[in-house]
mmCIF file of C-alpha atoms and ligand atoms in Angstrom:
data_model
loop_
_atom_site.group_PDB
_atom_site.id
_atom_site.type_symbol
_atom_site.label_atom_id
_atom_site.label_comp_id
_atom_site.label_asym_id
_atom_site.label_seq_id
_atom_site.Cartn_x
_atom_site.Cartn_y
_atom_site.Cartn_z
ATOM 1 C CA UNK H 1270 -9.355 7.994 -6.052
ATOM 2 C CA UNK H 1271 -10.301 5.346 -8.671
ATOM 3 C CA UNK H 1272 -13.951 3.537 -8.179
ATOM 4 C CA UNK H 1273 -14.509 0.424 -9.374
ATOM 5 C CA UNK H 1274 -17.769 -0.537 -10.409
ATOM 6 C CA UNK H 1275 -18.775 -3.653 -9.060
ATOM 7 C CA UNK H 1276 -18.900 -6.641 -11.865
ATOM 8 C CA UNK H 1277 -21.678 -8.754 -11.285
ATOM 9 C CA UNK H 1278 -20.498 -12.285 -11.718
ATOM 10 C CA UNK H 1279 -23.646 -14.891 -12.248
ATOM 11 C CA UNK H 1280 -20.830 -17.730 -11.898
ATOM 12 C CA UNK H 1281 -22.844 -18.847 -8.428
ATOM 13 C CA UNK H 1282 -26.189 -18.839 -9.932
ATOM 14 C CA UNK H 1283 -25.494 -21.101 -13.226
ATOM 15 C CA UNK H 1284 -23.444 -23.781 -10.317
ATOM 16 C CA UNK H 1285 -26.895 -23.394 -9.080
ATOM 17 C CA UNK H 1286 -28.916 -24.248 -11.824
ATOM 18 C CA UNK H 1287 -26.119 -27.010 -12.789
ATOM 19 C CA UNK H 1288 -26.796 -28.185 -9.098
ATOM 20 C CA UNK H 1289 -30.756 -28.154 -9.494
ATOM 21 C CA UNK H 1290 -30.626 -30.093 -12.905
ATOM 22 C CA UNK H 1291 -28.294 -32.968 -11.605
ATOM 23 C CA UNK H 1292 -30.258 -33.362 -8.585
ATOM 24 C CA UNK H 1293 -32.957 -33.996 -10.598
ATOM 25 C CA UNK H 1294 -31.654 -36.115 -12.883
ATOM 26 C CA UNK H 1295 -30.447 -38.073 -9.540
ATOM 27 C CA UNK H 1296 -33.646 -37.994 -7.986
ATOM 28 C CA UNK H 1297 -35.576 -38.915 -10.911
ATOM 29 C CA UNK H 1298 -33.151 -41.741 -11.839
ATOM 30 C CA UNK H 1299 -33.314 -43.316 -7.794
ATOM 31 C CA UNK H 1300 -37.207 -43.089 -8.054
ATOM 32 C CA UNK H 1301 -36.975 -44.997 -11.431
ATOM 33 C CA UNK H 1302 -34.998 -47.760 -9.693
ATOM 34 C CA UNK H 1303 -36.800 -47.924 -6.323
ATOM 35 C CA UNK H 1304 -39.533 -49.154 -9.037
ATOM 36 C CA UNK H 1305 -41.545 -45.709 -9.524
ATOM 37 C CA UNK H 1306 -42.779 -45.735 -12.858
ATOM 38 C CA UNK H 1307 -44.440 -42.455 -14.289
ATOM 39 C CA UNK H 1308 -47.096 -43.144 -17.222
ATOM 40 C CA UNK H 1309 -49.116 -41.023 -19.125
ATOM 41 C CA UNK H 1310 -51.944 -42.869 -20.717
ATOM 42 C CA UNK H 1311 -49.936 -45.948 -20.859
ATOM 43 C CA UNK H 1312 -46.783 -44.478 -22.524
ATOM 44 C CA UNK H 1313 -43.706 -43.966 -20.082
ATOM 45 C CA UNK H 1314 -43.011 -40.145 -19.494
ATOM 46 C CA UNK H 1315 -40.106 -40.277 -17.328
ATOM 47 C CA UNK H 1316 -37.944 -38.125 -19.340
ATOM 48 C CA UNK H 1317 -40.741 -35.983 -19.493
ATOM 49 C CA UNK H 1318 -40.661 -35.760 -15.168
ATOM 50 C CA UNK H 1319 -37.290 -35.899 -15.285
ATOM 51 C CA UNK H 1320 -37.107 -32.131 -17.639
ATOM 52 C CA UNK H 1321 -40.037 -30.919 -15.517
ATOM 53 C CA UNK H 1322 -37.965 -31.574 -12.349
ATOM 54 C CA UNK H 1323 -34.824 -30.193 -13.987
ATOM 55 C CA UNK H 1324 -36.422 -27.193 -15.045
ATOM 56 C CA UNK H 1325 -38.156 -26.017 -11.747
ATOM 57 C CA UNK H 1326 -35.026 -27.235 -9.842
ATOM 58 C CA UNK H 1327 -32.197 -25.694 -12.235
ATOM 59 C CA UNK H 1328 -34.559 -22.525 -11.663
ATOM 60 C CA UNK H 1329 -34.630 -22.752 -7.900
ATOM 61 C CA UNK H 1330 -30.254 -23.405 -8.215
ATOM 62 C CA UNK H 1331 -30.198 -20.495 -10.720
ATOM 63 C CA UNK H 1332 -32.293 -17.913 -8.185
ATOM 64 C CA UNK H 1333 -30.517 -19.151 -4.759
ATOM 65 C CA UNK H 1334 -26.975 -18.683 -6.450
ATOM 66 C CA UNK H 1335 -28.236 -15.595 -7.761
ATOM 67 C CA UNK H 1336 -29.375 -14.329 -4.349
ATOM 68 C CA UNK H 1337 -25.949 -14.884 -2.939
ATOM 69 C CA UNK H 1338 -24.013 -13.673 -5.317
ATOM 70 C CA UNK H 1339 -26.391 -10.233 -5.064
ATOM 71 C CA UNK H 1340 -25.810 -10.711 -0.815
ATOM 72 C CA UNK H 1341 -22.182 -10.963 -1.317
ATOM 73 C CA UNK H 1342 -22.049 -7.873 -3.901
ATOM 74 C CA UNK H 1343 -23.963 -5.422 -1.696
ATOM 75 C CA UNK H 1344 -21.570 -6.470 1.579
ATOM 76 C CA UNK H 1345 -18.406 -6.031 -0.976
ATOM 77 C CA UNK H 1346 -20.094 -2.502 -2.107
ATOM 78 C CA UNK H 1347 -20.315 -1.276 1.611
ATOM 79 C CA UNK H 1348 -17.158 -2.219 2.758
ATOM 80 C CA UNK H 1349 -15.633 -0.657 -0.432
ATOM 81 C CA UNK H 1350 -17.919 2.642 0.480
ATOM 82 C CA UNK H 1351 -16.413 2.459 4.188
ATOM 83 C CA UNK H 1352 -12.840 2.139 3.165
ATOM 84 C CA UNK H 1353 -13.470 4.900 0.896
ATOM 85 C CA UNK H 1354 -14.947 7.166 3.279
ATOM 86 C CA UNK H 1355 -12.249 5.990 6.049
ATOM 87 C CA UNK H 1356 -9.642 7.472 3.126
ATOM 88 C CA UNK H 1357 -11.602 10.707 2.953
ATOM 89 C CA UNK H 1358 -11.434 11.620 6.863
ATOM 90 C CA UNK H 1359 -7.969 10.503 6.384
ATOM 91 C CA UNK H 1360 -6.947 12.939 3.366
ATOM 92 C CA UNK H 1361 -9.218 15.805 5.363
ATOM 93 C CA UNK H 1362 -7.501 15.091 8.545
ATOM 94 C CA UNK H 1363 -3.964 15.131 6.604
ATOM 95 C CA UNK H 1364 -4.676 18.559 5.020
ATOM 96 C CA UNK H 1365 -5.124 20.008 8.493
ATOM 97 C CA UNK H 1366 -2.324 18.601 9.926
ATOM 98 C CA UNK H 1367 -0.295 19.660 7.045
ATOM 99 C CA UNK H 1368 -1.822 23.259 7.233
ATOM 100 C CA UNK H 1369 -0.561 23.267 11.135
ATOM 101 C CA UNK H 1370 2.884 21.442 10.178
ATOM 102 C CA UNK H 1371 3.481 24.106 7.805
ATOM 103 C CA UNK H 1372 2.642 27.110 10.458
ATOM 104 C CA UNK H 1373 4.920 25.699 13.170
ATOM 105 C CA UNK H 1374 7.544 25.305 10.737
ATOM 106 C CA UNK H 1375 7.513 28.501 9.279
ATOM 107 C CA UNK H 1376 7.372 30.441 13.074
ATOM 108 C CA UNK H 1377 10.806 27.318 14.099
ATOM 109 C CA UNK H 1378 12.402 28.315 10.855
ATOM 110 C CA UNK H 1379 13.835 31.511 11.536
ATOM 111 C CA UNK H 1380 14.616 31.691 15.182
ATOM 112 C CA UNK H 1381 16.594 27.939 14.484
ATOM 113 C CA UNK H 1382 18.736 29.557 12.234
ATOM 114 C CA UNK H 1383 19.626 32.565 14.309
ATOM 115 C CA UNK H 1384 20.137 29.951 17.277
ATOM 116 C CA UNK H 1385 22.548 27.834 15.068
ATOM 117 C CA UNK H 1386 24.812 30.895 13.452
ATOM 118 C CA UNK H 1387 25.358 32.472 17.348
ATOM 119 C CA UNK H 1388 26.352 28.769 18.558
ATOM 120 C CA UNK H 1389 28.745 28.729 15.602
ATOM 121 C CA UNK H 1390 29.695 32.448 16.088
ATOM 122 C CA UNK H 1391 30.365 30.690 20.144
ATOM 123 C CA UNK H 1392 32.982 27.996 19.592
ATOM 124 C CA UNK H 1393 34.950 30.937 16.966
ATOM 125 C CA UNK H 1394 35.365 33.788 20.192
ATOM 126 C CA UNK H 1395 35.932 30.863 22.688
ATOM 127 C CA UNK H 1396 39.408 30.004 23.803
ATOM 128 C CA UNK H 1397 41.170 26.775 22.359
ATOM 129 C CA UNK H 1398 41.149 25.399 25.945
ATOM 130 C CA UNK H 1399 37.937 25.934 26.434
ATOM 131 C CA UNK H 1400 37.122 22.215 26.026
ATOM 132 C CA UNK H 1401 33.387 22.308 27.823
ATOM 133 C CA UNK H 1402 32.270 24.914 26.026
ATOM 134 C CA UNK H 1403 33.308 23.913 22.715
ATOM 135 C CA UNK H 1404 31.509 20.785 23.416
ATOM 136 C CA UNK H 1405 28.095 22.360 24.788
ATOM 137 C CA UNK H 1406 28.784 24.691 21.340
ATOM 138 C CA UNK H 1407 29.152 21.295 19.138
ATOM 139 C CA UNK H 1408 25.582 20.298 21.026
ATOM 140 C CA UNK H 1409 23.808 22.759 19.917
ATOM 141 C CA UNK H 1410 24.653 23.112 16.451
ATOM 142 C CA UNK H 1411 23.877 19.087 15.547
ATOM 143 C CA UNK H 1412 20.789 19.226 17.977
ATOM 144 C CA UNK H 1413 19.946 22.466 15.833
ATOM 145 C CA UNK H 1414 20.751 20.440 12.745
ATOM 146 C CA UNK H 1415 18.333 17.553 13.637
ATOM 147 C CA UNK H 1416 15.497 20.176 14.231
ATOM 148 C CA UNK H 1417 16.101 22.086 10.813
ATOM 149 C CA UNK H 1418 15.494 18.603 9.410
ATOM 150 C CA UNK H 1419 12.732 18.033 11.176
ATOM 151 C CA UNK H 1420 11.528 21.547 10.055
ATOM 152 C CA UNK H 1421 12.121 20.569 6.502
ATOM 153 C CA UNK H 1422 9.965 17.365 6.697
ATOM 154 C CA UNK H 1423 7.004 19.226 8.410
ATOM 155 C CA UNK H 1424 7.083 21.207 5.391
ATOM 156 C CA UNK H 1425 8.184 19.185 2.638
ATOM 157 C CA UNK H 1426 4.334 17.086 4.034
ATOM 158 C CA UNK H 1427 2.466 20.134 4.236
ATOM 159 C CA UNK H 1428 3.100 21.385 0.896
ATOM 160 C CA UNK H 1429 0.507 20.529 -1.900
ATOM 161 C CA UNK H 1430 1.957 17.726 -3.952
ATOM 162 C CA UNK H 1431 2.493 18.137 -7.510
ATOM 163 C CA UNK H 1432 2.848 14.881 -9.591
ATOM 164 C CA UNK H 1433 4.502 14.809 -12.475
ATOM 165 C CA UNK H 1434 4.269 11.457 -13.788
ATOM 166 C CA UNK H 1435 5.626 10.027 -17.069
ATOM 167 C CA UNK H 1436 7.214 7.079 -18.059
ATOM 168 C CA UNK H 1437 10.085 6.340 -16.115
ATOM 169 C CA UNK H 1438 12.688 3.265 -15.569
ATOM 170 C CA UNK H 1439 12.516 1.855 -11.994
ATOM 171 C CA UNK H 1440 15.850 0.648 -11.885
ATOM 172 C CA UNK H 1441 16.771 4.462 -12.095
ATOM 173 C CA UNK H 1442 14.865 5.570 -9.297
ATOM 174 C CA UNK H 1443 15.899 2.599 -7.227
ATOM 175 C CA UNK H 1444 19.945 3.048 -7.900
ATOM 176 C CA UNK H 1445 19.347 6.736 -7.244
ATOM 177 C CA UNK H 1446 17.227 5.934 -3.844
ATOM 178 C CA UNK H 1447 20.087 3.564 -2.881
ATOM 179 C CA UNK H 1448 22.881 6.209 -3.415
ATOM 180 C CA UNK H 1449 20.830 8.841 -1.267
ATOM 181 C CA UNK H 1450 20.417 6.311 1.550
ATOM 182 C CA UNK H 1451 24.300 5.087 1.157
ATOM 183 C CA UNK H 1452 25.271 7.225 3.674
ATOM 184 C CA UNK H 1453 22.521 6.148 6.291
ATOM 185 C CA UNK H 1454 23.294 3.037 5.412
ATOM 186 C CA UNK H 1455 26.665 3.167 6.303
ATOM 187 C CA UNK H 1456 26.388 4.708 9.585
ATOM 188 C CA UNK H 1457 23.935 2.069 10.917
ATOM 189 C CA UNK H 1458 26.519 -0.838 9.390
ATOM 190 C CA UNK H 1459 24.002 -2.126 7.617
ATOM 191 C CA UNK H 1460 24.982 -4.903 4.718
ATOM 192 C CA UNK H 1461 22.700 -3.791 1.726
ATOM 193 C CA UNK H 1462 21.175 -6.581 -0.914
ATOM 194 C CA UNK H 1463 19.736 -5.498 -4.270
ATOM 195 C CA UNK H 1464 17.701 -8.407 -5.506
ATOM 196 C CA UNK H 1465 15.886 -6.182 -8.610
ATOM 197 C CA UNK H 1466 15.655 -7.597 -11.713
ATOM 198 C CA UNK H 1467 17.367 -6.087 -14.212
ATOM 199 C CA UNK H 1468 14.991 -4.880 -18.064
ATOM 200 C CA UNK H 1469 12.164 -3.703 -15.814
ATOM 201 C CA UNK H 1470 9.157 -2.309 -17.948
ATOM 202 C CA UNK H 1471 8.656 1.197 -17.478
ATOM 203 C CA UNK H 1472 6.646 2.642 -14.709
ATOM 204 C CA UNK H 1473 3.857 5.646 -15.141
ATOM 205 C CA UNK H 1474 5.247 7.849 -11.699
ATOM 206 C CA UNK H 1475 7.062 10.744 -10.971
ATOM 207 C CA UNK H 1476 10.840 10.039 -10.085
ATOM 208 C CA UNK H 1477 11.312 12.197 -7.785
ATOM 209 C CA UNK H 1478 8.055 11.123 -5.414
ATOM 210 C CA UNK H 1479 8.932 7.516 -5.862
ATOM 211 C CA UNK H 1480 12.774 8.254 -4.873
ATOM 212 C CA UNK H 1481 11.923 9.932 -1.523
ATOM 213 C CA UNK H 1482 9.284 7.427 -1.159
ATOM 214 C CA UNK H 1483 12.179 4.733 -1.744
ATOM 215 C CA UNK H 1484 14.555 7.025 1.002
ATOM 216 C CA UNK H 1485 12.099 7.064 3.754
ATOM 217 C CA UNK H 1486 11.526 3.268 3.421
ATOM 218 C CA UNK H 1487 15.604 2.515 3.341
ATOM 219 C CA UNK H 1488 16.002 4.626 6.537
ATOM 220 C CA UNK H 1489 13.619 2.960 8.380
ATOM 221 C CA UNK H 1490 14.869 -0.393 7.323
ATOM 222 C CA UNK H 1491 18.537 0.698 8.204
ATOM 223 C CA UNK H 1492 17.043 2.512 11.626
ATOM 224 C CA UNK H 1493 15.400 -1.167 12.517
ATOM 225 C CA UNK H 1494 18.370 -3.309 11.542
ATOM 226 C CA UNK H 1495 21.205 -1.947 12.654
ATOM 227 C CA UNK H 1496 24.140 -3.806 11.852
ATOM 228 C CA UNK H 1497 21.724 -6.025 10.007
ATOM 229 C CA UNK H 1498 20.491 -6.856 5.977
ATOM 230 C CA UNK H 1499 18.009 -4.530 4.320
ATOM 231 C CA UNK H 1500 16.841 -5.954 0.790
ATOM 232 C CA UNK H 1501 15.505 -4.155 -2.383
ATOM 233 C CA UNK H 1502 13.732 -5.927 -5.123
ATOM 234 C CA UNK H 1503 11.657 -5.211 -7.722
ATOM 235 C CA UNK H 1504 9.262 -7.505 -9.926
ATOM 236 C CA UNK H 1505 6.882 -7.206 -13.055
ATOM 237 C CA UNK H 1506 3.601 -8.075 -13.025
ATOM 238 C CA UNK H 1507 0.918 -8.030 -15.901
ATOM 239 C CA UNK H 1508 -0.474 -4.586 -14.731
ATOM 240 C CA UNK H 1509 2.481 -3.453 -11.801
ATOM 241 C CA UNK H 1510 5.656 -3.196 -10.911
ATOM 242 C CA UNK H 1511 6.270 -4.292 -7.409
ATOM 243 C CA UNK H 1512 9.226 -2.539 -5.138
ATOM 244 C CA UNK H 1513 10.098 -4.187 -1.961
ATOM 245 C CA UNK H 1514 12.481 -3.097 1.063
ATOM 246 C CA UNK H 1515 12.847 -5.813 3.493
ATOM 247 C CA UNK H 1516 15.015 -5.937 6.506
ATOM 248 C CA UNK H 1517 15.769 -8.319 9.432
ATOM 249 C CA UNK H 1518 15.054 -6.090 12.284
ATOM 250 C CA UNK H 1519 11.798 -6.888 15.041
ATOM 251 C CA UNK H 1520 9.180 -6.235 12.021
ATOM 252 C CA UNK H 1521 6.387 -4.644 12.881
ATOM 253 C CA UNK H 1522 3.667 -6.325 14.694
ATOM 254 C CA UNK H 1523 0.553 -7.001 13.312
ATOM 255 C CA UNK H 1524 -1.725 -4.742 15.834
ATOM 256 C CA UNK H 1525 0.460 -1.782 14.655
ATOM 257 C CA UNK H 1526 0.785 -1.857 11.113
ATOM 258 C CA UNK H 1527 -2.378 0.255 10.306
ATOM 259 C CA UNK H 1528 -1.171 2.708 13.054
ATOM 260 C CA UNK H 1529 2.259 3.038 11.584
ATOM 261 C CA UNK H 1530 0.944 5.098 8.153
ATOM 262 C CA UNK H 1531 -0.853 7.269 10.346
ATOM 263 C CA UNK H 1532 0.777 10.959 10.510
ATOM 264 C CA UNK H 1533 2.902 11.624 13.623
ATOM 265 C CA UNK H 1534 2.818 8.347 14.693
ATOM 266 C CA UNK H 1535 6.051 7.116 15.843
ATOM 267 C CA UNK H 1536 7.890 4.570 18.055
ATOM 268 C CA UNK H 1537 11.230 6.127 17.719
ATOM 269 C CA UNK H 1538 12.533 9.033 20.588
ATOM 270 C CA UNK H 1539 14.050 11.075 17.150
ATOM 271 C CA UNK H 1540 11.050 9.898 15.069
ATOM 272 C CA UNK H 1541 8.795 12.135 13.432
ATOM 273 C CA UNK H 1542 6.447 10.127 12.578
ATOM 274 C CA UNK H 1543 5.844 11.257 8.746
ATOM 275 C CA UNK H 1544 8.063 8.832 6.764
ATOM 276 C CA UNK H 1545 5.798 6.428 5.932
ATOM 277 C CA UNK H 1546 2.196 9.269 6.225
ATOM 278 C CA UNK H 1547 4.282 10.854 3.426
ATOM 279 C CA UNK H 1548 5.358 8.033 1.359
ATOM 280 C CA UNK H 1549 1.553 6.740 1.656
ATOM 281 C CA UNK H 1550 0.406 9.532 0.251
ATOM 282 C CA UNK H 1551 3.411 10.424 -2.737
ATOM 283 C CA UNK H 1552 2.822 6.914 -3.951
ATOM 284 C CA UNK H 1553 -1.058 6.702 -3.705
ATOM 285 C CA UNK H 1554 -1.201 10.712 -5.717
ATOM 286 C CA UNK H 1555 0.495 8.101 -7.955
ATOM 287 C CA UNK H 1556 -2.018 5.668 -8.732
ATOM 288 C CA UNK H 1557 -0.010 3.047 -6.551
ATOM 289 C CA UNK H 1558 0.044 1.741 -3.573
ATOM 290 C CA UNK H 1559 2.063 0.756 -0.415
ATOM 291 C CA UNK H 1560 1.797 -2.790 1.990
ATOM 292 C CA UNK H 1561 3.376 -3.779 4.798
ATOM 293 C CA UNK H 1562 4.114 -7.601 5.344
ATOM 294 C CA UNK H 1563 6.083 -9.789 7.623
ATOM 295 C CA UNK H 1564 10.001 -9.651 5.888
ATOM 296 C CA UNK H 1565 11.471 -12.896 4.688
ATOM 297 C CA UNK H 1566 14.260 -12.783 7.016
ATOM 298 C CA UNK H 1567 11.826 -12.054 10.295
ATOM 299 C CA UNK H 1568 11.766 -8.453 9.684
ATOM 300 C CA UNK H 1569 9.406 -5.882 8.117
ATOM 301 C CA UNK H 1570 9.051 -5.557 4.129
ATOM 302 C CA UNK H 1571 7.386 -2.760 2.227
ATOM 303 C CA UNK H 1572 5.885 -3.325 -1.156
ATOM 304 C CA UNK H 1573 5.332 -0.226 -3.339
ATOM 305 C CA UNK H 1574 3.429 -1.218 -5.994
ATOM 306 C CA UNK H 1575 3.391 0.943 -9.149
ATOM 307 C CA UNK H 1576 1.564 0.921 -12.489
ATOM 308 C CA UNK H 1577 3.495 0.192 -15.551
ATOM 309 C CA UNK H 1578 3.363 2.588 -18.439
ATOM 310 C CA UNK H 1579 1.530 0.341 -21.173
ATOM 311 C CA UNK H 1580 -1.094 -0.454 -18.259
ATOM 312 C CA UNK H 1581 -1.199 3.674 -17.329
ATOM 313 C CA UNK H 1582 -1.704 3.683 -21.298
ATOM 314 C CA UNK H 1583 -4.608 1.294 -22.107
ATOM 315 C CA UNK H 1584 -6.663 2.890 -19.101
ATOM 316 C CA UNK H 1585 -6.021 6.064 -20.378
ATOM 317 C CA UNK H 1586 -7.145 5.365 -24.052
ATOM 318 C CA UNK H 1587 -10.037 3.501 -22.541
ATOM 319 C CA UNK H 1588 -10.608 6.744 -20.727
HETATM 320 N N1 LIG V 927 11.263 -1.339 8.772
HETATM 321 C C1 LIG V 927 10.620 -1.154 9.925
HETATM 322 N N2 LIG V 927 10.748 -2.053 10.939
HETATM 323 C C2 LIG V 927 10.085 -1.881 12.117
HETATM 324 N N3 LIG V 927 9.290 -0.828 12.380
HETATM 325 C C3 LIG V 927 9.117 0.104 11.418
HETATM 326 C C4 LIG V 927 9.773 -0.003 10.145
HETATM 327 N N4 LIG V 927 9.408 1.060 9.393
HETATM 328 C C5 LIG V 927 8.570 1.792 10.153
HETATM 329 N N5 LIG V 927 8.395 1.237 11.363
HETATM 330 C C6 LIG V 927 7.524 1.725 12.447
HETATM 331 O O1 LIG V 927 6.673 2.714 11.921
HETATM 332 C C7 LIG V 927 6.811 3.929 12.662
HETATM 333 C C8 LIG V 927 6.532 5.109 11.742
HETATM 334 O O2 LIG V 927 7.545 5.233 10.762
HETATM 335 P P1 LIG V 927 7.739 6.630 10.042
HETATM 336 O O3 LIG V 927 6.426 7.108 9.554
HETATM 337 O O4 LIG V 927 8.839 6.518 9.048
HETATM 338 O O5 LIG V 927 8.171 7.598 11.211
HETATM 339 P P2 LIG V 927 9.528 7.636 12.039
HETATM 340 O O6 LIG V 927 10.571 6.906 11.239
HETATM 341 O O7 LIG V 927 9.825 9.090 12.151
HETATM 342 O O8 LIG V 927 9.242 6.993 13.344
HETATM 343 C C9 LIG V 927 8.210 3.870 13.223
HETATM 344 O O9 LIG V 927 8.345 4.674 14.374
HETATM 345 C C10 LIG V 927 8.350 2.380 13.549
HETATM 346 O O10 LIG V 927 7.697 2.073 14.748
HETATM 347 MG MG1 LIG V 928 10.897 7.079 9.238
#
C-alpha cells in the first residue's frame, strides 16, 4: 500500500494574513474619513497606525488560517489512517477466506470429477429411447460443469497472486478481454461498443491480471444487460490510464456499491460473489484502482484506473 505524506499547504494562512492587512487598511482608511486623525507630536502618523494595524492583524489572519489548515490536516490524516486500517482487516479477512476457498475446493475437486465421468459413462450404456434419462444425464453433466467453474474461481482467489508487471499496451489487453468475453456476450445478445482511443500510452501492469480483471467486469455487464449495450473505453490522463465498462442494465444502487467488492457477496442465484473481490484486488496488487459510478446510459460503469509506464518510471527513479 502506498502512504502519502500529508503536504502541508499554508495557502489558508497567507489568505489570512492578506485578509488581516486589508482590513486594516479598510479600517484605518474609514477612521481617517469619519475625521479620526492620529498625531504624534504634531506630525500625522497614520501610515504609521495603519502598518501597526496591518501587522498585528495580517498576524492574527496568518495564525487563524494556519490553525485551520493544521485542523483540516489532522481530520484528513485520520480518515486516511481509518481507510487504511479498514483495507488491512479487509486483506486479513481475504487471506482467510481464500485459505478456506482453497480447502473446499480442493476436497469438491475430485469427487466432481468422478460425478461428471459416471454421468457421461450414463447417457453411453443408456438406450437411444431412453429420452428421460438422457436428459437427467445432460443435467448433471452442465450442473457439474457450472460447479467445476465455480471450483476453479474459489481457487484461482485463494491462490497467492504473483504480479508481473511491465510495460504493456492497453489496447492489447482490452481486444484480448473482449475476445474472451465474445462468447458471453453473445449468449446474453448483448450489442457491444468499443469507445477506446486508439495510441494509448503504455501501462505499468501485468496483462494477464488486467485481462481477467477486464473478463469479470464484461460478464457482469453482459449478465445485467441482457439484450442490452455494454461499453468499453479507455482514456489518458497525465499520470493514468482510465478503463471503463459501462452498461445499460438497473446499475447498482448507491447503498450497495461498497457491499458489492466485498468477497462472496452476491445478488445473483448462480453468483459467486468473487468477480469483482478478485478484480479489486488483481488491479490494486497493481498499483491501480477500481470505481464504480452511475453508467451514462442508466446503468453501472466500472473505471479501472491504471498507472502509465513513464509515471510507474519517474516514481521509481525518485524511489
Ligand atoms: N454491471 C453491473 N450491474 C449491476 N449490478 C452489478 C454489476 N456488476 C456487479 N453487480 C453487482 O455486484 C454483485 C457482485 O458481483 P461479482 O463480485 O462479480 O459476483 P457475482 O457476479 O458472482 O454475483 C453482483 O451480484 C451484482 O449484484
Ligand atoms: Mg461476476
Amino acid at each position: 500500500m502506498t502512504q502519502v505524506e500529508p503536504v502541508r499547504s499554508r495557502r489558508l494562512a497567507w489568505w489570512g494574513a492578506a485578509a488581516g492587512v486589508l482590513i486594516a487598511l479598510v479600517d484605518t482608511t474609514v477612521l481617517g474619513w469619519l475625521g479620526t486623525e492620529f498625531r504624534l507630536s504634531g506630525r500625522d502618523v497614520s501610515w504609521l497606525v495603519a502598518t501597526w494595524f496591518g501587522g498585528t492583524l495580517g498576524l492574527t489572519g496568518f495564525l487563524l488560517g494556519d490553525a485551520i489548515e493544521a485542523r483540516r490536516g489532522e481530520r484528513a490524516a485520520a480518515k486516511a489512517l481509518a481507510a487504511a486500517r479498514l483495507r488491512v482487516a479487509q486483506s486479513e479477512k481475504l487471506a482467510v477466506l481464500g485459505q478456506l476457498a482453497a480447502a473446499i475446493a480442493h476436497e469438491v475437486r475430485n469427487p466432481l470429477a468422478v460425478v461428471r465421468s459416471s454421468a457421461q459413462g450414463l447417457t453411453e450404456t443408456l438406450p437411444a429411447d431412453d429420452v428421460e434419462g438422457r436428459r437427467a444425464a445432460t443435467f448433471i453433466i452442465t450442473e457439474i460443469d457450472r460447479l467445476s467453474n465455480v471450483v476453479s474461481t474459489l481457487l484461482a482467489f485463494a491462490r497467492p497472486l504473483r504480479v508481473e508487471a511491465r510495460a504493456v499496451s492497453i489496447e492489447g489487453v482490452i481486444d484480448r478481454a473482449l475476445a474472451l468475453a465474445a462468447e458471453t456476450l453473445a449468449q446474453k445478445h448483448v450489442r457491444l461498443v468499443n469507445r477506446a482511443d486508439r495510441a494509448l500510452p503504455s501501462v505499468r501492469a501485468d496483462a494477464d491480471l488486467v485481462c481477467q480483471a477486464l473478463l469479470d467486469l464484461l460478464t457482469n455487464a453482459a449478465e445485467a444487460a441482457p439484450g442490452g449495450e455494454v461499453s468499453i473505453g479507455a482514456v489518458a490522463n497525465a499520470e493514468t490510464v482510465e478503463v471503463t465498462v459501462s452498461d445499460n442494465g438497473p446499475g447498482i444502487p448507491a447503498a450497495m456499491r461498497a457491499q458489492i467488492f466485498e468477497p462472496f457477496f452476491t445478488t445473483r442465484t448462480d453468483g459467486t460473489g468473487l468477480g469483482l473481490a478478485v478484480a479489486r484486488q488483481v488491479i490494486e496488487a497493481q498499483g491501480g484502482r477500481i470505481e464504480v459510478s452511475d453508467g451514462p446510459g442508466g446503468g453501472a460503469r466500472f473505471t479501472v484506473v491504471l498507472p502509465r509506464e513513464q509515471a510507474a518510471m519517474r516514481r521509481r527513479e525518485a524511489a
